[in-house]
Tab-separated table of C-alpha atoms and ligand atoms in Angstrom:
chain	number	residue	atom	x	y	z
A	1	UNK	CA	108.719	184.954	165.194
A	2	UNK	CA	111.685	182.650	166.313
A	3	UNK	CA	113.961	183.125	162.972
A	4	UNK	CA	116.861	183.847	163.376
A	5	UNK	CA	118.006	187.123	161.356
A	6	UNK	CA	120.073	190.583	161.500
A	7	UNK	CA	117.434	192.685	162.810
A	8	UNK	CA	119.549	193.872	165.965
A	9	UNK	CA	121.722	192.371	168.652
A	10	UNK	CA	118.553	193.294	170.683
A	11	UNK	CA	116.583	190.688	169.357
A	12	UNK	CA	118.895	187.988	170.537
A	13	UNK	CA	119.240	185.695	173.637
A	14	UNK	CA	120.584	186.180	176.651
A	15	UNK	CA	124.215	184.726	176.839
A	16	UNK	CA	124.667	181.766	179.173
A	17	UNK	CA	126.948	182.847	181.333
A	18	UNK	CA	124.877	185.866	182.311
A	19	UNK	CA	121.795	183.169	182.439
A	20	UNK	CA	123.919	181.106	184.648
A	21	UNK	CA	125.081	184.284	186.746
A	22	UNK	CA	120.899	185.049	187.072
A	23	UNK	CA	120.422	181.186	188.431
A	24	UNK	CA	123.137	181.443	190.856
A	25	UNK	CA	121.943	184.386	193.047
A	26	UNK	CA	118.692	184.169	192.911
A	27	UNK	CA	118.624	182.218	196.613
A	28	UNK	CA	118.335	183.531	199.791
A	29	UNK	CA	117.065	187.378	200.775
A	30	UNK	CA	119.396	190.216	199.457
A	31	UNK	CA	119.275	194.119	200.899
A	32	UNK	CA	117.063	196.168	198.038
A	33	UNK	CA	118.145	198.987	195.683
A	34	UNK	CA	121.839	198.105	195.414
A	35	UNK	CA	122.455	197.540	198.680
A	36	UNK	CA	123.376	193.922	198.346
A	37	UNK	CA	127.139	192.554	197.761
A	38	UNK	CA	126.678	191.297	193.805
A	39	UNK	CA	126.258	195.145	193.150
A	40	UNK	CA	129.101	195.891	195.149
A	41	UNK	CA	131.080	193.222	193.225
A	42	UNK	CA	130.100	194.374	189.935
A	43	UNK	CA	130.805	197.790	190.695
A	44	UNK	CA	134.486	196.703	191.983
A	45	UNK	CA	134.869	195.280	188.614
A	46	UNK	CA	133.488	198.458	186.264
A	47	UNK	CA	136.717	199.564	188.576
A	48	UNK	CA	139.226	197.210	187.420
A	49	UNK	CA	137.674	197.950	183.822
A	50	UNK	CA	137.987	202.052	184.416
A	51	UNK	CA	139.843	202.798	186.997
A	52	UNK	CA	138.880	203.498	191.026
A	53	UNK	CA	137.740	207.329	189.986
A	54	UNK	CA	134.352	206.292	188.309
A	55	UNK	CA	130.437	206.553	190.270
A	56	UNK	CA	128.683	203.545	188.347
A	57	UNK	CA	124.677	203.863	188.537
A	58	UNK	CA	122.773	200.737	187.121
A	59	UNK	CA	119.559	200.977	185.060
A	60	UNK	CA	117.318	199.157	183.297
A	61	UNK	CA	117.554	200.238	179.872
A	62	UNK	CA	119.363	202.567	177.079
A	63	UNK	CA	117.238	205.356	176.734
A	64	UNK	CA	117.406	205.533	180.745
A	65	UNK	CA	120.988	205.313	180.877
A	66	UNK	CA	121.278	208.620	178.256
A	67	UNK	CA	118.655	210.195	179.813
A	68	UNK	CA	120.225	209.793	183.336
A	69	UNK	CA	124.015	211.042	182.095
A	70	UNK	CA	122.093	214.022	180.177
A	71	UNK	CA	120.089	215.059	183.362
A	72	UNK	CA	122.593	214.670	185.546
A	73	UNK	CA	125.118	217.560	183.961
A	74	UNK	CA	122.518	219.678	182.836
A	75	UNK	CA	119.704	222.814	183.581
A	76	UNK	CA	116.708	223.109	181.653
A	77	UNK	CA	118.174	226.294	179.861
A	78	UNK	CA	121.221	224.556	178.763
A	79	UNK	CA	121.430	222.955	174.789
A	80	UNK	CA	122.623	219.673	174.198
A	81	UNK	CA	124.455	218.981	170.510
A	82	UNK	CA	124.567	215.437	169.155
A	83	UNK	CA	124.848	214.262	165.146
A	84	UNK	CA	121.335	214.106	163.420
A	85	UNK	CA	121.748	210.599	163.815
A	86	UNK	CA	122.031	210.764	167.303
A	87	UNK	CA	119.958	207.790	169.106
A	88	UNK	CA	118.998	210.232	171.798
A	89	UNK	CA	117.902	212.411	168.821
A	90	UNK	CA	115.398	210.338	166.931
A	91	UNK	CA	114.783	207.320	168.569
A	92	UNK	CA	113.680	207.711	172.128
A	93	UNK	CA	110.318	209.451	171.986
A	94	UNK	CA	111.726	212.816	172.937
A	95	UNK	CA	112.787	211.443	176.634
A	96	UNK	CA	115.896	213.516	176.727
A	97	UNK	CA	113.968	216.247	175.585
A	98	UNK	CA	111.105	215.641	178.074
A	99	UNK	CA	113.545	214.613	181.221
A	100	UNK	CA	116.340	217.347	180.872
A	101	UNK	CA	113.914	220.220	179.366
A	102	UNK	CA	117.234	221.006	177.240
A	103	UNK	CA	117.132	222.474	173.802
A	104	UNK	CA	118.684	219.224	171.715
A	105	UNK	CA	121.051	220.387	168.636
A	106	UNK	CA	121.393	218.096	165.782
A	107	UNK	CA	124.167	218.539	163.257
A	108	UNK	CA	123.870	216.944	160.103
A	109	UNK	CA	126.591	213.961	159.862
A	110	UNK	CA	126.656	211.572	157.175
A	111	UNK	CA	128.445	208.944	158.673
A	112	UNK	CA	127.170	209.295	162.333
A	113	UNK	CA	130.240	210.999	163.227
A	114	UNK	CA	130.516	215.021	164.998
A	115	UNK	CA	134.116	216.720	164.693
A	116	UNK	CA	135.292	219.700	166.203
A	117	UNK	CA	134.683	221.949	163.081
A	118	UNK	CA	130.872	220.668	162.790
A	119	UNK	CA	130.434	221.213	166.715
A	120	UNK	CA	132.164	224.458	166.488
A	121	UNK	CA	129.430	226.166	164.384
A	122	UNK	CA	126.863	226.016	167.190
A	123	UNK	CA	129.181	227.179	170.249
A	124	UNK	CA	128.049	230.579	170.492
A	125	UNK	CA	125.371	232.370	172.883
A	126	UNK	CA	127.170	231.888	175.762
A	127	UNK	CA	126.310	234.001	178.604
A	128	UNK	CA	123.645	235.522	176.301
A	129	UNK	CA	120.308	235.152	178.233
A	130	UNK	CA	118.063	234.880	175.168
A	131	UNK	CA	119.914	231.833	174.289
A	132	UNK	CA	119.753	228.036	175.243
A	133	UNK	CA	123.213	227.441	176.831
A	134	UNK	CA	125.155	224.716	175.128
A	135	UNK	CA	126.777	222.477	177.963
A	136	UNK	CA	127.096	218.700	176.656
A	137	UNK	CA	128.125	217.081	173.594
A	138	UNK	CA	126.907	213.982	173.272
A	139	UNK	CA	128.674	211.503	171.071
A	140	UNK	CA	128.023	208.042	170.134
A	141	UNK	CA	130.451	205.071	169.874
A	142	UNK	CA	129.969	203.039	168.482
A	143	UNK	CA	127.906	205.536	165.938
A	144	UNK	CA	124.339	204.174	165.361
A	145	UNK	CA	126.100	204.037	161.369
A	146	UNK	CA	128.579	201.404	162.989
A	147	UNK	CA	131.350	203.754	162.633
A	148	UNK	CA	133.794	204.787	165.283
A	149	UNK	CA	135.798	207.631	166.546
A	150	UNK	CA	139.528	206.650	166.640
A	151	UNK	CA	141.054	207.837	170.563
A	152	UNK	CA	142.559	211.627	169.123
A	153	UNK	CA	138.980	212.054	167.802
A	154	UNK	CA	136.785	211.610	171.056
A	155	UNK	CA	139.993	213.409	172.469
A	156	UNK	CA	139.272	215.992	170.478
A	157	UNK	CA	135.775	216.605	170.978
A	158	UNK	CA	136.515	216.612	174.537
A	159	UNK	CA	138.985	219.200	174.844
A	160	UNK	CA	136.611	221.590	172.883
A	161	UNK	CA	133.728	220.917	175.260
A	162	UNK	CA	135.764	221.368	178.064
A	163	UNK	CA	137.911	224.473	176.407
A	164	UNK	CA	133.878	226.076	177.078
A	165	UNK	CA	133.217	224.852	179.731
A	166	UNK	CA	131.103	221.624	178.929
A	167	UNK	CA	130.894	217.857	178.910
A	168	UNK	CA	131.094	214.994	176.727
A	169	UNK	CA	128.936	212.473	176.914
A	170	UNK	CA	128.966	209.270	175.720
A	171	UNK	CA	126.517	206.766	174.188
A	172	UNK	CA	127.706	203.180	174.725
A	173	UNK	CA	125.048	201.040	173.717
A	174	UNK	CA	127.737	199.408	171.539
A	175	UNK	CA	130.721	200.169	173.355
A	176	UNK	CA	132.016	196.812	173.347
A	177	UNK	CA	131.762	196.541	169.481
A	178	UNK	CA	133.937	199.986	169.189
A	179	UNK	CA	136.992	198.827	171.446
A	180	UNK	CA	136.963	195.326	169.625
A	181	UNK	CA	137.070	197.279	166.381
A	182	UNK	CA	140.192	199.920	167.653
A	183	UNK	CA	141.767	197.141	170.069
A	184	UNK	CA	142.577	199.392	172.176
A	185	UNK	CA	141.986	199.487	176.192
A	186	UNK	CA	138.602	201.067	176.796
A	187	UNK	CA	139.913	203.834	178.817
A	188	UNK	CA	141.756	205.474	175.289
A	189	UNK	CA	138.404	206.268	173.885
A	190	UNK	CA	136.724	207.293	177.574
A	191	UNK	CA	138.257	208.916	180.744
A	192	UNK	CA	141.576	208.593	179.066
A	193	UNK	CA	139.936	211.068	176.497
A	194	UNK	CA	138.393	213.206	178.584
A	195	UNK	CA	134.591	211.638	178.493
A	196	UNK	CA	132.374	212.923	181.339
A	197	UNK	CA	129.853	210.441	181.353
A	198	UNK	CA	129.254	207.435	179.684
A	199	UNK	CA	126.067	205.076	178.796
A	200	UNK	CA	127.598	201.362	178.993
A	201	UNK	CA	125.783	199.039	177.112
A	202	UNK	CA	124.833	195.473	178.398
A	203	UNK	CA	121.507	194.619	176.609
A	204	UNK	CA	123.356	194.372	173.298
A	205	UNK	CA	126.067	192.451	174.039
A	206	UNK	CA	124.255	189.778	175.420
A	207	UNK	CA	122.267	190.796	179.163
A	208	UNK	CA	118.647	189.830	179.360
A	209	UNK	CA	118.647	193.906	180.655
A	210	UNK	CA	120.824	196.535	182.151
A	211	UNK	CA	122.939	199.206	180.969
A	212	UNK	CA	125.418	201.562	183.507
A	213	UNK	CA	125.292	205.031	184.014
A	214	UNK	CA	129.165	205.855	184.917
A	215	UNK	CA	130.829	209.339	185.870
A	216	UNK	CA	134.124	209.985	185.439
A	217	UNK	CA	133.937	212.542	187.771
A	218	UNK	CA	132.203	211.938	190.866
A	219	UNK	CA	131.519	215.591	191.312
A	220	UNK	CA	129.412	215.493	188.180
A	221	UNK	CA	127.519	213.015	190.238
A	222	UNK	CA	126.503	214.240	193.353
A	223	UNK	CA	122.650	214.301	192.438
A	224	UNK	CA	122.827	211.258	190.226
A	225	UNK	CA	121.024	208.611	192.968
A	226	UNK	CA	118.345	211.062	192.947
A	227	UNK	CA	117.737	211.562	189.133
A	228	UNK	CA	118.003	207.730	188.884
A	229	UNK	CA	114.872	207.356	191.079
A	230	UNK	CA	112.985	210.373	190.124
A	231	UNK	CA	113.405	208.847	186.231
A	232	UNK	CA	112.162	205.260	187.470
A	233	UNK	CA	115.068	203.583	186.825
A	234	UNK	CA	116.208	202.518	190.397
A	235	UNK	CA	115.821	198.766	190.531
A	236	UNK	CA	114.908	197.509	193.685
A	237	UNK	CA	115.953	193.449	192.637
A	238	UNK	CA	119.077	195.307	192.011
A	239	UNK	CA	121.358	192.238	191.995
A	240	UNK	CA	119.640	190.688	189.256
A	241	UNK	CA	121.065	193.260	187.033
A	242	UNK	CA	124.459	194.062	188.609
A	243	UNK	CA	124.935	189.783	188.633
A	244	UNK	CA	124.932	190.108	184.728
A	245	UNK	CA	127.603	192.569	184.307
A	246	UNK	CA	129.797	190.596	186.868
A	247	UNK	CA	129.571	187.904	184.245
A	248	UNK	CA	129.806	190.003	181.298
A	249	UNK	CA	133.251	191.674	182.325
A	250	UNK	CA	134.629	188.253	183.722
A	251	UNK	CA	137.427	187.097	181.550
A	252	UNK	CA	136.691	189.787	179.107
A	253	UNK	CA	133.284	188.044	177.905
A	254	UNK	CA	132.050	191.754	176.890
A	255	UNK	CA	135.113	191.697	174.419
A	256	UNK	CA	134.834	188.305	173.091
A	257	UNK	CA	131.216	188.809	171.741
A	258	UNK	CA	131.264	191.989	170.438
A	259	UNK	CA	134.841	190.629	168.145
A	260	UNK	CA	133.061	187.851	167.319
A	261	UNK	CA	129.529	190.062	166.266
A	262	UNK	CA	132.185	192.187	164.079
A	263	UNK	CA	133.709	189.151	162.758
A	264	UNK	CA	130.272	188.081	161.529
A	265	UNK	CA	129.641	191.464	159.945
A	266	UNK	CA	133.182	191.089	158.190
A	267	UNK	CA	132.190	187.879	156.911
A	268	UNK	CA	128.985	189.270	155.382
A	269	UNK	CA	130.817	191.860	154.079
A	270	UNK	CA	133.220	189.910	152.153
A	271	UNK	CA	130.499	188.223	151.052
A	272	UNK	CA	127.961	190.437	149.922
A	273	UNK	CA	130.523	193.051	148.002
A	274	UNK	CA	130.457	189.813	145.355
A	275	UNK	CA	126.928	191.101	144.760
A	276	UNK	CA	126.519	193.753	142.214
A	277	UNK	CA	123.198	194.585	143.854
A	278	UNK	CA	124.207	195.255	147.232
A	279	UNK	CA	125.747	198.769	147.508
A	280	UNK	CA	127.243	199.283	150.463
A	281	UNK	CA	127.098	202.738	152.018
A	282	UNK	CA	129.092	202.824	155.068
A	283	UNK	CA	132.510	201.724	156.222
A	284	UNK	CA	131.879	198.270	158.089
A	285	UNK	CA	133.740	198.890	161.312
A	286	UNK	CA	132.033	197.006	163.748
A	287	UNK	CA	128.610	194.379	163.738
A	288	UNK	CA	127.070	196.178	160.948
A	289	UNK	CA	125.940	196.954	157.454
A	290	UNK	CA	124.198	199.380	155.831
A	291	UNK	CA	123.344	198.998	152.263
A	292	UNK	CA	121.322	199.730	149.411
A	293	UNK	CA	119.444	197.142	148.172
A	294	UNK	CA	116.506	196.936	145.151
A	295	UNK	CA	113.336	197.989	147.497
A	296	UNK	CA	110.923	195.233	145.446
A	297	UNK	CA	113.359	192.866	147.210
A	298	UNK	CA	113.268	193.771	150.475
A	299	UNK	CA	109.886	192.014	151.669
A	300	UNK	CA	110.760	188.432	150.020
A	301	UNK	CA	114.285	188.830	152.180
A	302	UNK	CA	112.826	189.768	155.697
A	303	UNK	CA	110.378	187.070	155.310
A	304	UNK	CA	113.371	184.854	155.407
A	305	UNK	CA	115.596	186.885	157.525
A	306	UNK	CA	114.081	189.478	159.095
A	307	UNK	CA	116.359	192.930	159.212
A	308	UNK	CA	115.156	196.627	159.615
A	309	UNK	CA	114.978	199.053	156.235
A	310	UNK	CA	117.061	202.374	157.749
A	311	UNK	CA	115.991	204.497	155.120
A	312	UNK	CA	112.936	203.431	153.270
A	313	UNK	CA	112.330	206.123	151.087
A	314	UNK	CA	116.211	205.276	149.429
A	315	UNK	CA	116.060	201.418	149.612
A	316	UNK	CA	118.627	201.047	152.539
A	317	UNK	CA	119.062	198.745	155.138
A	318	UNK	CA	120.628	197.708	158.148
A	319	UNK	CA	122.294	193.990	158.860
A	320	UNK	CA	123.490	193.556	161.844
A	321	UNK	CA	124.946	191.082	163.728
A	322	UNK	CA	124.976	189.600	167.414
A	323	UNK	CA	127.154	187.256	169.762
A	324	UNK	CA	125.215	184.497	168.556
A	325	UNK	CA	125.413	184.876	164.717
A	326	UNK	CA	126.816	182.176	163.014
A	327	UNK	CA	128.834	181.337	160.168
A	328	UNK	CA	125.540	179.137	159.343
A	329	UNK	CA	123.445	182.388	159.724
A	330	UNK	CA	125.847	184.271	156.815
A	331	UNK	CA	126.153	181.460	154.553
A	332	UNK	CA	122.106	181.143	154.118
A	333	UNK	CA	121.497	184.793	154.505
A	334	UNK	CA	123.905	185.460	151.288
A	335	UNK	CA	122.365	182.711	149.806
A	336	UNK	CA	119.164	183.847	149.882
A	337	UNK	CA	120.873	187.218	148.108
A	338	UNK	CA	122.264	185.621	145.506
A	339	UNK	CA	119.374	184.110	144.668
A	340	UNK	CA	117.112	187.060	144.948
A	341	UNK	CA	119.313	189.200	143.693
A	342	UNK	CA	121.486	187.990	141.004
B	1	LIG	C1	122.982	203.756	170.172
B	1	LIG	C2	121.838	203.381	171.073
B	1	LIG	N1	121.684	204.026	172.234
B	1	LIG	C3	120.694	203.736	173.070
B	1	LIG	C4	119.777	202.749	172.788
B	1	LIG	C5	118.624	202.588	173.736
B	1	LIG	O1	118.425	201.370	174.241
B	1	LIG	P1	117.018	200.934	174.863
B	1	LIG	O2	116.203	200.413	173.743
B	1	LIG	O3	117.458	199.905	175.836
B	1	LIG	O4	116.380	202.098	175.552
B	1	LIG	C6	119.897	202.033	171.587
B	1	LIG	C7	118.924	200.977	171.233
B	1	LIG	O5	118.684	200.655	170.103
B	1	LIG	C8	120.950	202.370	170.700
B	1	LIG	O6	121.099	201.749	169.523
């Protein structure tokens, strides 16, 4: 299946600058495991990014990088609370669960979103020995609902974790998509706000692979080289990874896809609120939609282009879009609505 659709920004290329960037070091013989001078570059520029105070840990993947952060600032007796729609929550096979041996706490969000009020009604138990002890928060941002917390939100949440004694961390998948959104500089809505560890997204925003594990506070990091290798996510071709994010925070590259993904998903969304049909259910905020569509459609569109149902059972879906979506791509994708379903 080569069609193009709005599946995920997963299930696009690979930019080609970060292509190029793979072509240009692969020559020569380069120290293993990080120990080579593209990682050190690319860590010198998370540093412009973030500031000098960060500990940046590449991996290969998402679920790696959360499960990395998570088992880096926790105990197998300590809880972890995250929305019900929490990626670490329901789609990653239980590897948090299996990797930290914490007790995970969902609270039921609608719109992907935790606030201090929601998180407040499971902060109890402390010191009590028959109960799990809650000592992260993990938030999402963007949410995996496209939504995002504004700065004095994730500030928010952050003070209260660390008002008892916990951390905040922070899914990133999508960073990129959430600071093109706010326009804001990306340390407002991370160490700025008080986030203790963060999962920084590559794969989505246009990296063959690779995501970075980064600590705020290098304390919180002391036995993170160790988890890294004891969850198999210590490359040894390490450069081939580190190389990409060297190109993808050059002259803001991470930035100028992820505005240009949301400016697709604006551009559907103009167009598809001009459909009685299409009800949409979330505030577009970054590269996606969600929506209710007639289920009996659903099949005809992904045959044209594909896109995952989110809910199944109410008929709702998910659009979204990547770096490489085009105003082509909208214009026959709401096509194709119209004529299915007006
Ligand atoms: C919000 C979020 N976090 C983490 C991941 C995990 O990424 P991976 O599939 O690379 O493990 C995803 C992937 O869909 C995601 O959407």
């Amino acid at each position: 299946m080569n069609k193009r659709g709005f599946a995920s920004d997963n299930f696009s290329g690979v930019l080609p600058e970060v292509m190029e960037a793979i072509q240009k070091v692969n020559h020569g013989h380069s120290m293993a495991y990080g120990g080579d001078q593209y990682t050190a570059s690319a860590i010198e520029k998370f540093k412009q990014v973030f500031g000098e105070n960060i500990d940046v840990y590449f991996v290969f993947n998402g679920t790696g990088a959360n499960v990395i952060g998570l088992s880096t600032l926790t105990q197998s007796w300590n809880s972890v609370i995250c929305p019900s729609t929490a990626h670490i929550q329901v789609d990653e096979c239980g590897a948090p669960d299996k990797f930290t041996g914490c007790k995970f706490i969902p609270i039921e969000v609608t719109d992907g979103k935790l606030t201090p009020e929601l998180i407040k009604t499971q902060l109890h138990g402390f010191g009590f020995e028959h109960h799990s002890q809650p000592k992260v928060i993990s938030i999402t941002q963007c949410t995996e609902l496209g939504t995002v917390y504004t700065p004095d939100e994730i500030k928010a949440i952050c003070d209260l974790a660390h008002e008892h004694d916990m951390y905040v961390h922070m899914d990133g998948a999508r960073l990129a998509n959430a600071v093109a959104s706010l326009d804001v500089d990306v340390r407002e809505i991370t160490n700025k706000a008080g986030v203790d560890v963060l999962s920084f997204g590559g794969t989505k925003n246009g990296m063959m692979l690779g995501e970075a594990v980064i600590f705020f506070n290098p304390e919180l990091s002391k036995n993170a080289k160790y988890v890294r290798k004891q969850s198999m996510q210590l490359c040894s071709k390490m450069k081939f990874i580190a190389c990409q994010f060297e190109a993808l925070l050059t002259d803001d590259l991470w930035l100028r896809t992820a505005r240009h993904a949301n400016k697709m998903a604006k551009l559907l969304e103009a167009e598809v609120r001009n459909i009685p049909a299409v009800k949409i259910t979330q505030e577009v905020q970054t590269n996606g939609i969600w929506a209710y569509i007639p289920k009996d459609k659903i099949e005809t569109l992904q045959n044209e282009y594909f896109f995952w149902v989110w809910d199944e059972h109410a008929g709702e879906v998910r659009w979204l879009c990547s770096f490489d979506t085009t105003e082509d791509d909208i214009k026959g994708f709401v096509a194709l609505l119209k004529e299915q379903l007006t």
